[in-house]
PDB file of C-alpha atoms in Angstrom:
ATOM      1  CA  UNK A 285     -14.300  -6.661  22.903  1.00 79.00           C
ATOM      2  CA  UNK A 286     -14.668  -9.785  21.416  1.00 93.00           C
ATOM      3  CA  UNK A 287     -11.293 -11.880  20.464  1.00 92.00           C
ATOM      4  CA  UNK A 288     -12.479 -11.565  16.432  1.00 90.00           C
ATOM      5  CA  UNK A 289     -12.168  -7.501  16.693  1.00 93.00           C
ATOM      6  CA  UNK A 290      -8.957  -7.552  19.003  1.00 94.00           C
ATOM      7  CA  UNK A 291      -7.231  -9.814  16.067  1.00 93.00           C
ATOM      8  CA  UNK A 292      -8.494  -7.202  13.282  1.00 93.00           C
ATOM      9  CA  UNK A 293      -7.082  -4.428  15.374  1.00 95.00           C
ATOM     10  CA  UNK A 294      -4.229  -5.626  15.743  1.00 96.00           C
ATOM     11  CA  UNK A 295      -4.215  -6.787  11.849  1.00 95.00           C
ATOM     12  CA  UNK A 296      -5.126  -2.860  11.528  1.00 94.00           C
ATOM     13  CA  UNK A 297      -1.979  -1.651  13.185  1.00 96.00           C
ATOM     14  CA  UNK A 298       0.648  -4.417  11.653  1.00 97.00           C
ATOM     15  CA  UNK A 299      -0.880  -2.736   8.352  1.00 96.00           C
ATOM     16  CA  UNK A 300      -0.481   0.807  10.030  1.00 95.00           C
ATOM     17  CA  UNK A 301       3.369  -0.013  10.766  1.00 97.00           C
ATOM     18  CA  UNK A 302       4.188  -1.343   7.690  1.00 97.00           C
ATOM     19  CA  UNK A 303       2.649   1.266   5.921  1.00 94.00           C
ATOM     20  CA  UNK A 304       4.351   3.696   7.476  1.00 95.00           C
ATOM     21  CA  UNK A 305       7.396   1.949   6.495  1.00 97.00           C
ATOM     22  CA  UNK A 306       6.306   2.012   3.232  1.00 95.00           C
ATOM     23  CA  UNK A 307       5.472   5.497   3.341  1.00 92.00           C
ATOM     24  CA  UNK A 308       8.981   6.279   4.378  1.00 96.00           C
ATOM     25  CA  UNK A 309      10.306   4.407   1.469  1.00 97.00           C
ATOM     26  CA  UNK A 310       7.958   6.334  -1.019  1.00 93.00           C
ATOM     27  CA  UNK A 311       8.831   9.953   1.413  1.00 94.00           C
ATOM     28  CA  UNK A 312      12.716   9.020   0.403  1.00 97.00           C
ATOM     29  CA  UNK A 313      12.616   7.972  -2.789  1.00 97.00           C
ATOM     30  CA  UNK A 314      10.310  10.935  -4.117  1.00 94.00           C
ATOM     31  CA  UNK A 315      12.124  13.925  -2.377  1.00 96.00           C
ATOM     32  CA  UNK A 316      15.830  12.491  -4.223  1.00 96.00           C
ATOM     33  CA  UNK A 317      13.690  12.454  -7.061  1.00 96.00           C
ATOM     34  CA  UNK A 318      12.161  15.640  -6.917  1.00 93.00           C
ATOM     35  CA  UNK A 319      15.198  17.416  -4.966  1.00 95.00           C
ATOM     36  CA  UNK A 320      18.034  15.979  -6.659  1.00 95.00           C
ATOM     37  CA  UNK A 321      17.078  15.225  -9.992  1.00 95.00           C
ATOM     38  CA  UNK A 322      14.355  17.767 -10.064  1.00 94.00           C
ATOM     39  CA  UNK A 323      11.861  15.282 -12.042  1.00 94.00           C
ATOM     40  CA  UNK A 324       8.382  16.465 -12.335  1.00 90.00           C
ATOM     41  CA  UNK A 325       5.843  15.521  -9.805  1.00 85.00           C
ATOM     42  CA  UNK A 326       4.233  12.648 -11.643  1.00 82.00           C
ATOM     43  CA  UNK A 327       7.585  11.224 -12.455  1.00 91.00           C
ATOM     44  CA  UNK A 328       8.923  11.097  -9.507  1.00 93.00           C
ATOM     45  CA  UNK A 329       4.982  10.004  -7.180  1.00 88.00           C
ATOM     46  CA  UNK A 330       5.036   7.293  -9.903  1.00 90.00           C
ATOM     47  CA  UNK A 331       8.485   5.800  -9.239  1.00 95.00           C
ATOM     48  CA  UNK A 332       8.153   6.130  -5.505  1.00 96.00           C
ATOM     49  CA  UNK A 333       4.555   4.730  -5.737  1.00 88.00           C
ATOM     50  CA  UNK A 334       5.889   1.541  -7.306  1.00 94.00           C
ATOM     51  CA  UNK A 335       8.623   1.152  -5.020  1.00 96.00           C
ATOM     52  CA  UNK A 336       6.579   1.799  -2.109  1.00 95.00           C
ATOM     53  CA  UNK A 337       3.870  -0.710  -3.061  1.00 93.00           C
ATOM     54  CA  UNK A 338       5.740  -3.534  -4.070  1.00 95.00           C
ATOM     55  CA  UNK A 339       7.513  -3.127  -0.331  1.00 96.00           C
ATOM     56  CA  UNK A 340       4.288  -2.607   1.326  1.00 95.00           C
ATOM     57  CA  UNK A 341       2.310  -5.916  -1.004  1.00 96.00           C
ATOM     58  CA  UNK A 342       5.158  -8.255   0.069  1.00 95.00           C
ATOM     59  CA  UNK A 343       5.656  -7.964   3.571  1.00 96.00           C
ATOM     60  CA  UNK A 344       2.087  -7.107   4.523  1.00 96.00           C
ATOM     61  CA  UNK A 345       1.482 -10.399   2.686  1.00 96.00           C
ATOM     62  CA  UNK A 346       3.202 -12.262   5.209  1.00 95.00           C
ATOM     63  CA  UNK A 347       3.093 -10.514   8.545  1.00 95.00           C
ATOM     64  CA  UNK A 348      -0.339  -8.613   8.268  1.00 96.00           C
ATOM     65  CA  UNK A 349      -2.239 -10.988   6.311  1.00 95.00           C
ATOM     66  CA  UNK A 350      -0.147 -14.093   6.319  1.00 94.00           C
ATOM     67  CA  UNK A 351      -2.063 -15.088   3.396  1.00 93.00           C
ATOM     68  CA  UNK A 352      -1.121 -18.133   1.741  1.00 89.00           C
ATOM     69  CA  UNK A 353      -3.216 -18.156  -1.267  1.00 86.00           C
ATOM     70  CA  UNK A 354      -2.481 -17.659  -5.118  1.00 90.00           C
ATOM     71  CA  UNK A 355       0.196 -14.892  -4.783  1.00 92.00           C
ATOM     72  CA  UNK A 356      -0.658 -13.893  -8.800  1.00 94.00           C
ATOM     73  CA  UNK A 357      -4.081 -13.636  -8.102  1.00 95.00           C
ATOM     74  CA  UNK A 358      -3.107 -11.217  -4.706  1.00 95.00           C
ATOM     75  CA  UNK A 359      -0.716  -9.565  -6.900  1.00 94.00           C
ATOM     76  CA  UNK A 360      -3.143  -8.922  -9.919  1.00 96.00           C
ATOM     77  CA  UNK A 361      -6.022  -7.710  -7.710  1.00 96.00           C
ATOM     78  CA  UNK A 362      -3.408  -5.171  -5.612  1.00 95.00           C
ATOM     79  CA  UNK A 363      -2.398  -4.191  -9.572  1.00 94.00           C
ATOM     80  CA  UNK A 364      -6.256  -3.298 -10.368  1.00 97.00           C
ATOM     81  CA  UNK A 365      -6.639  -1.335  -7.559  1.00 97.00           C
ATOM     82  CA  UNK A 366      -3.403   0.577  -8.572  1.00 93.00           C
ATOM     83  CA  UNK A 367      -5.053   1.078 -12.340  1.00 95.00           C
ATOM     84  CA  UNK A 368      -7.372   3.236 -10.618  1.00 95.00           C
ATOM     85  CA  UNK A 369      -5.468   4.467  -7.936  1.00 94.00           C
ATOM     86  CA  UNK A 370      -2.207   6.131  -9.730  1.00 89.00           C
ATOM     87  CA  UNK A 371      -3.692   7.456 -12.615  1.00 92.00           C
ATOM     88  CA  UNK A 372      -6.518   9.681 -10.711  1.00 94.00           C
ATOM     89  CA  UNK A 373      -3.758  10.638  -7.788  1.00 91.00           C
ATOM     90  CA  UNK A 374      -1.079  11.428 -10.266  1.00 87.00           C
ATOM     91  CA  UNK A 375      -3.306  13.823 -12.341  1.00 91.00           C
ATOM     92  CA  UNK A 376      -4.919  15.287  -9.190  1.00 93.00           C
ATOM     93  CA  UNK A 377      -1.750  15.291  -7.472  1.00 91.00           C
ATOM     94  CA  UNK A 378       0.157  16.849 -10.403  1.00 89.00           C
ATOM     95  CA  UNK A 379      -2.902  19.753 -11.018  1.00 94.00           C
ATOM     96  CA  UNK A 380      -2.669  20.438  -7.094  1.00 95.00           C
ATOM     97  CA  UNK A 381       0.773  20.831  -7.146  1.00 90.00           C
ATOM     98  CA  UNK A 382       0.667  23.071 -11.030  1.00 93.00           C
ATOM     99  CA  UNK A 383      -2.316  24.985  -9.236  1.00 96.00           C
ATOM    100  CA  UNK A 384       0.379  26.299  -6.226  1.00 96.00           C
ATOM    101  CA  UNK A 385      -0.141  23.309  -3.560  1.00 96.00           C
ATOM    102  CA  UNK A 386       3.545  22.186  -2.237  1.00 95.00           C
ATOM    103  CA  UNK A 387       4.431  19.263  -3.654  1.00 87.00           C
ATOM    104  CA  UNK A 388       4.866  17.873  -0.292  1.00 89.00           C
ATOM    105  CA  UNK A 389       1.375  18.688   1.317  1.00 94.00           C
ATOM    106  CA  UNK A 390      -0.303  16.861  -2.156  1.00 93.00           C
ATOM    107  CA  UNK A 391       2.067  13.644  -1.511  1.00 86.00           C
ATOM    108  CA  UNK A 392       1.011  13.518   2.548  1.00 91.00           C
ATOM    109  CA  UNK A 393      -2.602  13.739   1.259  1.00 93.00           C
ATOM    110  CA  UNK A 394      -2.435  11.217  -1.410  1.00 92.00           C
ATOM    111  CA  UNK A 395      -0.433   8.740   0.755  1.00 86.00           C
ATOM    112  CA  UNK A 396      -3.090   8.934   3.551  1.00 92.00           C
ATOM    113  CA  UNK A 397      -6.148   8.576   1.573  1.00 94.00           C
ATOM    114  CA  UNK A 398      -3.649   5.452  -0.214  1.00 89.00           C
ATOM    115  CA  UNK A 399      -3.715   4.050   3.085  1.00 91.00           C
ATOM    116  CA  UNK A 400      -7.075   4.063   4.217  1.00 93.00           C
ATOM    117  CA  UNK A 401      -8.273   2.794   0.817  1.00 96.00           C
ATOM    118  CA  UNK A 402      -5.919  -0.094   0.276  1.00 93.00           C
ATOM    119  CA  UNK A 403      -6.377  -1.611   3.936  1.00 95.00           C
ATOM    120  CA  UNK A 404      -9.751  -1.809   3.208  1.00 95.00           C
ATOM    121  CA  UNK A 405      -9.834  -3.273  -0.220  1.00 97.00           C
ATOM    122  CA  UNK A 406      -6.318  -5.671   0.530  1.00 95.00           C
ATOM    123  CA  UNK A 407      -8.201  -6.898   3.434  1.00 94.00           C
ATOM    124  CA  UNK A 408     -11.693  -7.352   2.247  1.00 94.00           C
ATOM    125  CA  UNK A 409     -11.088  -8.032  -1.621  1.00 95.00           C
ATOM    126  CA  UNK A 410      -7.670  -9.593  -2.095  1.00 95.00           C
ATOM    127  CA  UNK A 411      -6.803 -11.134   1.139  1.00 93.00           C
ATOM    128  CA  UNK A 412     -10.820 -11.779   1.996  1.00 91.00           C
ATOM    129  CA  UNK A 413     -10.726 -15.561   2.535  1.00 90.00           C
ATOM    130  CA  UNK A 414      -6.931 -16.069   2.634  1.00 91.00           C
ATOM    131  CA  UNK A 415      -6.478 -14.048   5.923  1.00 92.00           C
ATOM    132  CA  UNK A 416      -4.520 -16.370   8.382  1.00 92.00           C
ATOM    133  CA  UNK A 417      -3.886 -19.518   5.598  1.00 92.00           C
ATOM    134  CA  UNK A 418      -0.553 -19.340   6.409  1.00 88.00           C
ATOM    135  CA  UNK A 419      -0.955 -19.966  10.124  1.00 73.00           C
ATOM    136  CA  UNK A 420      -3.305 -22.710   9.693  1.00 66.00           C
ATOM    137  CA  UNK A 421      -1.143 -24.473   6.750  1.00 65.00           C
ATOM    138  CA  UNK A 422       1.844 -24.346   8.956  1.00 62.00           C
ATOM    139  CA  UNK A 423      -0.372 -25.817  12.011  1.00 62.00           C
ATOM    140  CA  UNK A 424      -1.971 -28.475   9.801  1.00 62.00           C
ATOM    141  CA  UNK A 425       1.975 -29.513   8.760  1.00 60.00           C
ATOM    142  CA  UNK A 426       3.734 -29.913  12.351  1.00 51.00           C
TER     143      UNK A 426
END
């Protein structure tokens, strides 16, 4: 194993941990939505989404990626890929769960396959050539 794919592993499962995080943040936030206020599904995945990404976009920023590039440009691309990504999981999600599919089992779904695809575009799209800046700005100061 060379030292490059050691680092990216690594970078893999910093992401991994923090995204679980995350997904416990979205997990909490969605059942007192769903369990206590009784929302609808897309109500309450939205809310939860939101809060889960903006916890997941800020720290992964600076542990996983410790990117030190434009944070509005990070922050608008992570926003595109949401455009795509909430609508088409909230309507799917929400005509799973209409169509008999717990609630739960649609959310566990749609947070994995949120996992897998935002890795891959936050590390090769938005954090592409910023990966490490942070590190090396900090090295280049002392």
């Amino acid at each position: 194993m060379t030292n490059q794919t050691v680092k990216e592993t690594f970078r893999a499962f910093k992401f991994l941990i923090i995204s679980i995080s995350a997904g416990l943040i979205e997990l909490g936030s969605f059942t007192l939505m769903n369990e206590i206020f009784h929302w609808n599904y897309w109500v309450s995945y939205l809310i939860a989404l939101v809060l889960s990404v903006v916890w997941n976009f800020t720290v992964n920023r600076k542990i996983t990626f410790k990117a030190a590039g434009n944070i509005k440009q990070a922050m608008f691309l992570v926003f595109l890929f949401y455009v795509v990504f909430t609508p088409s999981s909230a309507y799917l999600g929400d005509l799973a769960e209409n169509n008999g599919v717990n609630e739960y089992i649609v959310l566990a779904v749609t947070m994995i396959l949120n996992f897998v695809l935002e890795y891959l575009f936050t590390r090769y799209i938005v954090y592409r050539k910023n990966v490490d800046t942070a590190v090396k700005n900090k090295k280049q100061e002392d």
